[in-house]
Coordinates of C-alpha atoms and ligand atoms in Angstrom, one line a residue:
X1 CA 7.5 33.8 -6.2
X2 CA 11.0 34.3 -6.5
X3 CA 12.4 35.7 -9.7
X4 CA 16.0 34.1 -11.4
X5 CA 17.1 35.9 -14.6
X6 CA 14.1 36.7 -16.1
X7 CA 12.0 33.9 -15.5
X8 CA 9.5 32.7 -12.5
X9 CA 10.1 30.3 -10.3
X10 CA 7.1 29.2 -7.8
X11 CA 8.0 28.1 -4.4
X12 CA 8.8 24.9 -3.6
X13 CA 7.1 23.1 -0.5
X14 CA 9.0 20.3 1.4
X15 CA 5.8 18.4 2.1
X16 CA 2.1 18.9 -0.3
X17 CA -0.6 17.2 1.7
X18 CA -3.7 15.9 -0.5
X19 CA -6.6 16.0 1.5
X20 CA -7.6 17.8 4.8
X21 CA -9.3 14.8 6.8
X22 CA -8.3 13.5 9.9
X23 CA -5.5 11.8 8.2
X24 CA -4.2 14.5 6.2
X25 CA -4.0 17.3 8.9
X26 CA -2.4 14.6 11.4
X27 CA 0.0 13.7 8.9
X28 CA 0.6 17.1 8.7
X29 CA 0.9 18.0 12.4
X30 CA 3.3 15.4 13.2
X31 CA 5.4 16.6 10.4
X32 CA 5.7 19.7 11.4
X33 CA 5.8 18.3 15.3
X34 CA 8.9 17.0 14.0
X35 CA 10.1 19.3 11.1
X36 CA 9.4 22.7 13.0
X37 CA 11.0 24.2 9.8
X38 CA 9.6 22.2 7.3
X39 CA 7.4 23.9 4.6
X40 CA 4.1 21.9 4.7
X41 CA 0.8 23.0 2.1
X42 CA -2.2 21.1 2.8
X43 CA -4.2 21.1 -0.3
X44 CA -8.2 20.8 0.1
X45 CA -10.8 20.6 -2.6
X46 CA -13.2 20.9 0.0
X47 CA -14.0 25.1 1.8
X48 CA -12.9 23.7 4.7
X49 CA -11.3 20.7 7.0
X50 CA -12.6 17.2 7.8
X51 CA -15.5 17.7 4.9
X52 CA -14.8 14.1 3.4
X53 CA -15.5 10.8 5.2
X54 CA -14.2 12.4 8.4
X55 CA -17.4 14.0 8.4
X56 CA -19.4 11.2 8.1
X57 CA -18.3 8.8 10.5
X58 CA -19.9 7.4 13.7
X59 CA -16.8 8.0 15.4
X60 CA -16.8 5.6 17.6
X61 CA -13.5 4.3 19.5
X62 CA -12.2 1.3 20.6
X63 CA -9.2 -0.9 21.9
X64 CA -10.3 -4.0 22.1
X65 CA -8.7 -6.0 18.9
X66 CA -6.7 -9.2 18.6
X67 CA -3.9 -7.7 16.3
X68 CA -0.8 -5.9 18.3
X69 CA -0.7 -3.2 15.2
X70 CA -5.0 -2.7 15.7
X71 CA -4.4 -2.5 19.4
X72 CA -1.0 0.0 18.6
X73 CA -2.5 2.2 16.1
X74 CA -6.0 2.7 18.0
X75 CA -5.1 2.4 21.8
X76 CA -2.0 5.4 21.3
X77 CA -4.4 7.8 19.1
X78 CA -7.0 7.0 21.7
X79 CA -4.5 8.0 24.6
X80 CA -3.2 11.1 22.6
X81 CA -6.8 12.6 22.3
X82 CA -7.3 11.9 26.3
X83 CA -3.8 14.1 26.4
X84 CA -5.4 16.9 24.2
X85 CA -8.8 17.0 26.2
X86 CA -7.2 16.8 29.4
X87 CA -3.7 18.1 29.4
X88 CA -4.3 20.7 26.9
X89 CA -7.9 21.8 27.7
X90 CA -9.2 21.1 24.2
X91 CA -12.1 19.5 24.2
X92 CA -12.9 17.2 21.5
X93 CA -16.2 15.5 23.0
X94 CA -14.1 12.4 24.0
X95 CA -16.7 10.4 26.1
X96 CA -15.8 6.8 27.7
X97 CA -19.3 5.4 27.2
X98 CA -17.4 2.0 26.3
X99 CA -18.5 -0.7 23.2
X100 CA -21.0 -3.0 24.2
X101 CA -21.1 -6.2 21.9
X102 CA -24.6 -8.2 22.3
X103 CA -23.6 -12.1 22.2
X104 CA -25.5 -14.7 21.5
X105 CA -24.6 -18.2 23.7
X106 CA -23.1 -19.4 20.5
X107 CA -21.2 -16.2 19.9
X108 CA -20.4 -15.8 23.2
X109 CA -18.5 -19.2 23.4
X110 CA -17.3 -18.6 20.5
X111 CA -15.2 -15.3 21.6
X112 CA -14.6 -16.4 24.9
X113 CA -11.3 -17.9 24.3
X114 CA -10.3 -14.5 22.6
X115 CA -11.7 -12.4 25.3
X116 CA -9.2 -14.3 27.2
X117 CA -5.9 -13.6 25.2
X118 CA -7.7 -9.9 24.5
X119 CA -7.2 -10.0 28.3
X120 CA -4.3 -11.4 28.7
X121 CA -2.6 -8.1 26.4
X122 CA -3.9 -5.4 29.0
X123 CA -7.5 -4.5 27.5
X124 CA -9.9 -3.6 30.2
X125 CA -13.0 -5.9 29.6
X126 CA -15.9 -6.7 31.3
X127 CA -18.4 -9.6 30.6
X128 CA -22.4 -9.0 31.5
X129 CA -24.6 -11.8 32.5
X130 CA -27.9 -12.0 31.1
X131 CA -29.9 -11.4 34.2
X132 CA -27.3 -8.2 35.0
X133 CA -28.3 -7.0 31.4
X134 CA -31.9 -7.5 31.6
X135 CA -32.2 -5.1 35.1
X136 CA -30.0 -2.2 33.2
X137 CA -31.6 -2.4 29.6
X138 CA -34.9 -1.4 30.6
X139 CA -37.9 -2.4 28.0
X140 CA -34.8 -4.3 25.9
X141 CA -36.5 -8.0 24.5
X142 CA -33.4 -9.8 25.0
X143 CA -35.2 -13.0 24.9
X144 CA -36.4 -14.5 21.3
X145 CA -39.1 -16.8 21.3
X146 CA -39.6 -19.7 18.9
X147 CA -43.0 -18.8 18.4
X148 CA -42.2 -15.7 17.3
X149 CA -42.1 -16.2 12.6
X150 CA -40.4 -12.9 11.9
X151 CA -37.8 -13.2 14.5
X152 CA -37.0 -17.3 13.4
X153 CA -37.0 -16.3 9.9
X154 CA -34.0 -13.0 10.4
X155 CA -32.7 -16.1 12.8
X156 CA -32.2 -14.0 15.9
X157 CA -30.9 -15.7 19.1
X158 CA -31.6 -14.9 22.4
X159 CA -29.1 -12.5 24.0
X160 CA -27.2 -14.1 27.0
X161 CA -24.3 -12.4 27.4
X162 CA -22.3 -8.7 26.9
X163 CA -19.0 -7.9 26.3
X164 CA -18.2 -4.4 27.2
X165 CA -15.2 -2.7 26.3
X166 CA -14.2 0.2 28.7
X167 CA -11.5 2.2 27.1
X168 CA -13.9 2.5 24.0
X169 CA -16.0 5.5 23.3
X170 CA -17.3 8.3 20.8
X171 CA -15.5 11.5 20.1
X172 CA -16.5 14.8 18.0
X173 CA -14.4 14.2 14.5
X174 CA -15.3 17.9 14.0
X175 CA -13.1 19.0 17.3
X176 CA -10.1 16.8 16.4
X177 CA -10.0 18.2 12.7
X178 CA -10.5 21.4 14.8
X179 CA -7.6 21.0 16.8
X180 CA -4.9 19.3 14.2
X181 CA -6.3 22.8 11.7
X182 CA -5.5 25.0 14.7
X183 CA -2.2 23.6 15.9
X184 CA -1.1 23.2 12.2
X185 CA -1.6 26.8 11.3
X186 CA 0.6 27.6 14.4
X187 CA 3.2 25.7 13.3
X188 CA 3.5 27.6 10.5
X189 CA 1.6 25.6 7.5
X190 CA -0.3 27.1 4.4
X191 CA -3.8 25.1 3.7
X192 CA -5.3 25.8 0.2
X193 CA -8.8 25.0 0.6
X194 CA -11.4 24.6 -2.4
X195 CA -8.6 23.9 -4.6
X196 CA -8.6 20.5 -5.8
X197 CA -5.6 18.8 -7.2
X198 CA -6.2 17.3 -10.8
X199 CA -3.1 15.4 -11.4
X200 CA 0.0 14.6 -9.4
X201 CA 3.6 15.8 -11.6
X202 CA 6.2 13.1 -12.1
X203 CA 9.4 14.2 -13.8
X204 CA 12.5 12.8 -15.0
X205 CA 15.1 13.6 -12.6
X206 CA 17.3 15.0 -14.3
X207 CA 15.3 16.9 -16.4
X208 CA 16.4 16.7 -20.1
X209 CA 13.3 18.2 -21.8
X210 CA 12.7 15.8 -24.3
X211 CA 9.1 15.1 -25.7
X212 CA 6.9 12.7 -23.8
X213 CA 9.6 12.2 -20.6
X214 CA 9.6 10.7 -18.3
X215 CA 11.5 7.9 -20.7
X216 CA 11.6 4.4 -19.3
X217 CA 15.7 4.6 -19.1
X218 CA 14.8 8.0 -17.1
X219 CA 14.5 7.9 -13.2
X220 CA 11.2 9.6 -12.9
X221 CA 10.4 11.0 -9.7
X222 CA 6.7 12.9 -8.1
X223 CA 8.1 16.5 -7.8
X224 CA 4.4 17.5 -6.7
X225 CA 0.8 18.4 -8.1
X226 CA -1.2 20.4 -10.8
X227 CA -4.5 21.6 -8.9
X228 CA -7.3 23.6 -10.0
X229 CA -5.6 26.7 -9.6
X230 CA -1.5 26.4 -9.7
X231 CA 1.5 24.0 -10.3
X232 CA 3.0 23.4 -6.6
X233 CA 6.2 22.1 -6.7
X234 CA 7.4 20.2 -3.5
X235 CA 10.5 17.6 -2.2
X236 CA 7.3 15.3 -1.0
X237 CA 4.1 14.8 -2.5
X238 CA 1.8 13.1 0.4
X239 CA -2.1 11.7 -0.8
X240 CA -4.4 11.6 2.3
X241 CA -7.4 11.2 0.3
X242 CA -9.2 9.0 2.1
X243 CA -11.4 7.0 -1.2
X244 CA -10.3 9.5 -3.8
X245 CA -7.0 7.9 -3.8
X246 CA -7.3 5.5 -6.9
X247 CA -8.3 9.1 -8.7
X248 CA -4.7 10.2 -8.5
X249 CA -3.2 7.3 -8.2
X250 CA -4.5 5.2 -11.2
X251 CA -3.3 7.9 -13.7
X252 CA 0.3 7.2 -12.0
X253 CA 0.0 3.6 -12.3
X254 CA 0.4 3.3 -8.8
X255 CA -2.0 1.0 -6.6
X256 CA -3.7 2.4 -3.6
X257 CA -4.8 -1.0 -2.4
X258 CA -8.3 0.0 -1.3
X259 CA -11.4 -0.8 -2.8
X260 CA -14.6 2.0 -1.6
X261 CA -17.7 0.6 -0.1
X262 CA -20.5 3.2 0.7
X263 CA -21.5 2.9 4.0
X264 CA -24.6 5.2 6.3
X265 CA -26.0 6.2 9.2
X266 CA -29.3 7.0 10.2
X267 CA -30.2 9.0 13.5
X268 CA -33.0 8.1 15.8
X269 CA -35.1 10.2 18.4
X270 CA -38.1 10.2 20.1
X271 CA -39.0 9.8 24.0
X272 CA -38.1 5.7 24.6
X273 CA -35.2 6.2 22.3
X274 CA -34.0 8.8 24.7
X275 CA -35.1 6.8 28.0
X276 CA -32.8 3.9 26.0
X277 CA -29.8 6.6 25.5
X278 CA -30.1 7.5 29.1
X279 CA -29.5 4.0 30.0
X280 CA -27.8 4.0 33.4
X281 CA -24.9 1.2 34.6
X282 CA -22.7 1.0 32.1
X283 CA -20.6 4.4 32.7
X284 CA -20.7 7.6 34.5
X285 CA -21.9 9.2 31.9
X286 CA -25.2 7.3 32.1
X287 CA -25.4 6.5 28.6
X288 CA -26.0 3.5 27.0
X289 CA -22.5 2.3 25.4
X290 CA -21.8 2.2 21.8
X291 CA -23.9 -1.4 21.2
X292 CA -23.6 -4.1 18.5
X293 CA -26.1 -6.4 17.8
X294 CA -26.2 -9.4 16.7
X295 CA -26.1 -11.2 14.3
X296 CA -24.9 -8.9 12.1
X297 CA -23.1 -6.0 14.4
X298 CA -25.9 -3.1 13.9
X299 CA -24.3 -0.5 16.2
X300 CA -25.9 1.6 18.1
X301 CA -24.3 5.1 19.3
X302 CA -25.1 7.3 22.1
X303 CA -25.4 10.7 20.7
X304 CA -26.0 13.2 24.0
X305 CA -25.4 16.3 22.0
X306 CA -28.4 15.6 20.4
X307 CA -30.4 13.3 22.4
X308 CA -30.6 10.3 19.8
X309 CA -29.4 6.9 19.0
X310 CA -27.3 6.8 15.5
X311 CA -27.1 3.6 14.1
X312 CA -25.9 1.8 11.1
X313 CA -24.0 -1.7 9.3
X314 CA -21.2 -2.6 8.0
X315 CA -22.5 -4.2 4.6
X316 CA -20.3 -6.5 2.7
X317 CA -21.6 -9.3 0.7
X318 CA -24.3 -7.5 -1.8
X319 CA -23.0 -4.2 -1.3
X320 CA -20.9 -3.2 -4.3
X321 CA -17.6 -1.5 -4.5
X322 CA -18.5 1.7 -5.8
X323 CA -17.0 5.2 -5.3
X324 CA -19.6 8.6 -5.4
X325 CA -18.5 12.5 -5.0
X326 CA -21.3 12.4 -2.5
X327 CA -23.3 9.3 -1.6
X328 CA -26.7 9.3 -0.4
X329 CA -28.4 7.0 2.6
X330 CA -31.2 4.8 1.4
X331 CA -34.0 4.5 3.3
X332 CA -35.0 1.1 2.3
X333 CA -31.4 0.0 4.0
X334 CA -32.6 1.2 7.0
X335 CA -36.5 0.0 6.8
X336 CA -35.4 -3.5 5.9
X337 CA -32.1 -4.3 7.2
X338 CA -31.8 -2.3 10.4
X339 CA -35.3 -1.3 11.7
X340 CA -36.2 -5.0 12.1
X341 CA -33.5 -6.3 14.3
X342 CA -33.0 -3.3 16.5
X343 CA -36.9 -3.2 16.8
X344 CA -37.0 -6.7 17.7
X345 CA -34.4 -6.2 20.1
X346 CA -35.2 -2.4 21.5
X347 CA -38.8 -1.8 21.4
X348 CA -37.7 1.5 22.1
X349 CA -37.9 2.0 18.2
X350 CA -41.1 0.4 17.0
X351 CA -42.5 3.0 14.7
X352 CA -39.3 5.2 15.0
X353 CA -38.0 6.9 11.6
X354 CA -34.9 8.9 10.7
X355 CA -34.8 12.1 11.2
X356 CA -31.7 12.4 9.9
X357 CA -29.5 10.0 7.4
X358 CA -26.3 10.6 5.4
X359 CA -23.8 8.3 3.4
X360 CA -20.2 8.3 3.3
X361 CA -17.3 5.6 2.6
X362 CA -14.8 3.2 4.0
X363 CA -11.6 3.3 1.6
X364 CA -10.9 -0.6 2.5
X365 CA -7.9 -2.6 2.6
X366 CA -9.6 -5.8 1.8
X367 CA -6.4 -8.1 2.8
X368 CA -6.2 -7.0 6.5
X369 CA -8.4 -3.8 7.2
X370 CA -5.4 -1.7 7.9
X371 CA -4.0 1.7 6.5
X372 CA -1.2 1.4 3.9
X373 CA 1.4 3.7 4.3
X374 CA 4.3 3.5 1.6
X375 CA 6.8 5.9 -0.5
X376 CA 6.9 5.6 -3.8
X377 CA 9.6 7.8 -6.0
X378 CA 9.2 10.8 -3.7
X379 CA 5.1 10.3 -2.9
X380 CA 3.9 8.4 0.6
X381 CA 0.8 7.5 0.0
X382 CA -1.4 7.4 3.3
X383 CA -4.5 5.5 2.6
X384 CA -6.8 2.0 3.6
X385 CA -7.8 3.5 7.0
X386 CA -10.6 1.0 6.4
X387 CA -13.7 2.4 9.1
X388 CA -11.3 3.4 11.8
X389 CA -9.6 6.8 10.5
X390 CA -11.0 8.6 13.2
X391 CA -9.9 5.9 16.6
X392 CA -6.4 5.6 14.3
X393 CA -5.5 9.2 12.7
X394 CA -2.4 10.0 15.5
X395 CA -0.6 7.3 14.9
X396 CA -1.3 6.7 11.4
X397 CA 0.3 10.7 11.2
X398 CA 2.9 9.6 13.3
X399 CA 4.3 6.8 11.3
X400 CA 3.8 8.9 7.6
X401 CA 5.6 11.3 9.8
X402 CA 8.4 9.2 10.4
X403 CA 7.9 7.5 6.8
X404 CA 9.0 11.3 5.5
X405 CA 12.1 11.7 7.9
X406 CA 13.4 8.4 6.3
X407 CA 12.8 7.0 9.7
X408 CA 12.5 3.0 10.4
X409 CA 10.8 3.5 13.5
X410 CA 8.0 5.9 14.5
X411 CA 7.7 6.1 18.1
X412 CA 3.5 6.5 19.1
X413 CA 2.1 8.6 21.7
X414 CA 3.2 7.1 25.0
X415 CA 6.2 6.3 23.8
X416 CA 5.6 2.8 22.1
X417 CA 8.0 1.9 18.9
X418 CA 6.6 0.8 15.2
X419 CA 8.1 -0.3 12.3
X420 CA 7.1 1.7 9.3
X421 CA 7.6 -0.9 7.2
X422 CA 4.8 -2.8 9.3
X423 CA 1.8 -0.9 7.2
X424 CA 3.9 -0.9 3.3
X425 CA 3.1 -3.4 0.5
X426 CA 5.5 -5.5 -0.3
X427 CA 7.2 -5.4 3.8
X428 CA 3.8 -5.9 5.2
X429 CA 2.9 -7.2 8.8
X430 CA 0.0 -6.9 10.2
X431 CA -1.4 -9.8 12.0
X432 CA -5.0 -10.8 11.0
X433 CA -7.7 -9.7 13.1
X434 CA -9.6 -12.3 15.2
X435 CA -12.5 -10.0 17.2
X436 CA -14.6 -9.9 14.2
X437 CA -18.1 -10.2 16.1
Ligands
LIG501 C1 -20.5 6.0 7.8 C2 -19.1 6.0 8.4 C3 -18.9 5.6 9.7 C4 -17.6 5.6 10.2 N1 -17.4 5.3 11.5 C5 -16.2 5.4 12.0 C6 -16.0 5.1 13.4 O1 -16.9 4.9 14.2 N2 -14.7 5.2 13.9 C7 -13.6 5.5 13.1 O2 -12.5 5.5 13.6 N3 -13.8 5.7 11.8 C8 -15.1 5.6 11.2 N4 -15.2 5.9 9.9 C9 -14.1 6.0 9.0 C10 -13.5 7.4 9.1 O3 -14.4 8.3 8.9 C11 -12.4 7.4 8.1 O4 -11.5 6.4 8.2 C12 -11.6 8.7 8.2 O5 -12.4 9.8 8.2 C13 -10.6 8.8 7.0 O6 -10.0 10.1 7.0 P1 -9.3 10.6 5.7 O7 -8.6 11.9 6.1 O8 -8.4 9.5 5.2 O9 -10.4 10.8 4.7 P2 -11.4 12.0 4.4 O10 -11.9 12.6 5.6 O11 -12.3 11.6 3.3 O12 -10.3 13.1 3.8 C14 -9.9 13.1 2.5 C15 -9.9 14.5 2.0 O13 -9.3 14.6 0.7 C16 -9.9 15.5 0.0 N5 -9.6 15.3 -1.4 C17 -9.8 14.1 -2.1 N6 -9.4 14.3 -3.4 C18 -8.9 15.5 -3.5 C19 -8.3 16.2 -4.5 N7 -8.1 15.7 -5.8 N8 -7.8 17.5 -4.3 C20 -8.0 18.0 -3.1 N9 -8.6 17.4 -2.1 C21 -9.0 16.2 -2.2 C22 -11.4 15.3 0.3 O14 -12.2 16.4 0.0 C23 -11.3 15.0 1.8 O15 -11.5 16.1 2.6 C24 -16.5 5.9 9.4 C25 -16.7 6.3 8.0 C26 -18.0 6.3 7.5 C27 -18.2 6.7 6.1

């Protein structure tokens, strides 16, 4: 606090942050990567970092995608977290187990003219034959018989084909939050946590005290936010609030753009789910690969560090948009819509619960499935990371980074250039994506 004749005046921040995810602290990191001097406040409802959906993802990692700004945003944050595990001796549990999507004949003719172009654009891909797939997937059923009522009624197809992705994988959200928390405290930032922000301030700039401004004939401007415990004034209001967006947005009148889908995992064990993890061929690891089945891209992840299988869907049609505090997983998802294709697939599973389930949510961008980042009268709101925060949280930090500094360009990790006006509203262009298996 610094005192003017007589009266208080709180400090004022460059930069308040709204939320410590992934997003949040990256935002913040490349910031102050930047800004060396900048005074950054990270402000966390939660008692500590990465609490929120960050917490609750697969995290799972991939580069193989159609669109130039999926491939951009994913394939640079994917070779900035190889930097920090290799070049700066931080491990953050980055494994190359790779993607493995399960095709059908249909779907596999289907994609194979994209797998080309995927190619073409310098993703590493490598397509298993049927017979190659049956020798490594021990005790997988890859083959669906027509006698078989339960399987013709979920209308399973046999499996004749893989596509594995190589420079896919799973990394440990909890290390990366680790490492942005660490690095940003070095660099100087304050991080409130367990103070949550209850409104965001917007002023008149100038400010003429008069009842009720901002008046519409004022300029009114976001000079920072009222939390829980303070008023923090700042030059740049940031939201990284993952779904809780619309919360402070929609008071503004300001549209995040996302709609909130709940979305859960559940976590298998047991001694053929761990002969199925310890699947040997795809990788050096010896793990089986993160695996989608069909027809409806149940994934499957390798979890070593606790010697299960995690698994979970992407639910769209009959799954509402609804937003919780904290969501729960329901068994009944799991017992009807995952058990009986994985089990038909995998007998590994038959008679295999959950021991462990928890909920979370995607904030989506329902146009394209890609973060928004845009400034709005002295707030950049970072937001629509849409189920792939984790793979794209560098560069996402690097272009809000660059959005801040007034900065058309953001250059990504390896030294790639992006428009910032590529992920706003109204200046939008992001190519749709076509690898939706
Ligand atoms: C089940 C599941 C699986 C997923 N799998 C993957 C995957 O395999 N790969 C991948 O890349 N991504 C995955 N994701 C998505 C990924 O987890 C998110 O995209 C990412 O975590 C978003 O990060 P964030 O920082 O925007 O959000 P969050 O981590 O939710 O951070 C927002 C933070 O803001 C804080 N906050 C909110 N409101 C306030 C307030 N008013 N005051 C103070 N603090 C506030 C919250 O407490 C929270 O900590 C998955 C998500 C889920 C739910």
């Amino acid at each position: 606090l610094t005192r003017a004749s007589g009266t208080v005046t709180k400090e004022k921040y460059d930069v308040v942050i709204v939320g410590a995810g992934v997003i949040g602290l990256s935002c913040a990191y490349h910031i102050l990567s930047q800004e060396p001097s900048a005074r950054v406040l990270v402000v966390e409802k939660a008692l500590s970092a990465g609490q929120g959906d960050t917490a609750k993802s697969a995290a799972a990692f991939r580069n193989v995608f159609t669109s130039e700004v999926n491939r951009l945003l994913a394939d640079t944050s994917v070779d900035f977290y190889s930097h920090i595990q290799n070049d700066l001796n931080f491990p953050l549990n980055q494994e190359f187990v790779g993607y493995l999507w399960l095709l059908t004949s249909e779907m596999f003719e289907h994609v194979s003219p994209i797998i080309e172009r995927i190619r073409k654009s310098g993703v590493a891909l490598k397509i298993w034959e049927k017979e190659e797939l049956t020798k490594i997937l021990q005790g997988a059923r890859l083959d669906v018989s027509h006698q078989d009522e339960e399987a013709k009624m979920m209308k399973l197809e046999t499996i004749t084909h893989a596509l594995q992705g190589i420079k896919c994988g799973t990394i440990g959200p909890e290390k990366l939050v680790e490492f942005f928390e660490g690095e940003i405290k070095k660099m100087g930032a304050e991080i409130h946590y367990g103070e949550r922000v209850n409104s965001i301030i917007v002023e008149p700039t100038p400010k003429l005290n008069l009842a009720r401004e901002p008046l519409v004939w004022q300029r009114a401007m976001i000079a920072g936010v009222k939390t829980s415990r303070d008023e923090i004034r700042a030059e740049c209001t940031i939201t990284a609030a993952g779904g809780w967006t619309p919360i402070l947005l929609d008071p503004l009148g300001i549209d995040s753009h996302i709609r909130t889908k709940k979305r859960q995992v559940f976590t298998l064990r047991g001694p053929k789910v761990s002969a199925l993890l310890h699947t040997k061929g795809f990788n050096e690891l010896g793990v089986l690969p993160l695996t989608l089945v069909p027809p409806c891209g149940i994934f499957m992840k390798p979890s070593r560090a606790d010697n299960s299988i995690w698994t979970g869907v992407s639910d769209y049609i009959g799954r509402a948009f609804t937003f919780e505090e904290d969501p729960a997983a329901e068994d009944d998802f799991y017992t009807y819509n995952i058990y009986p294709v994985i089990s038909h697939y995998f007998p590994h599973f038959v008679d295999v619960r959950p021991f462990n389930k928890w909920a979370g949510h995607y904030d989506i961008n329902t146009v394209d499935a890609n973060p928004y980042i845009f400034e709005h009268t002295g707030l950049i709101v970072v937001v629509g990371a849409s189920g792939s925060g984790i793979m794209k949280a560098d560069a996402i930090g690097r272009i809000a980074a660059a959005a801040h500094a007034k900065k058309d360009i953001a250059t990504l990790y390896g030294g790639k250039h992006f428009k910032v006006s590529r992920l706003g509203v109204e200046t939008r262009n992001v190519e749709p994506e076509e690898f939706v298996i």
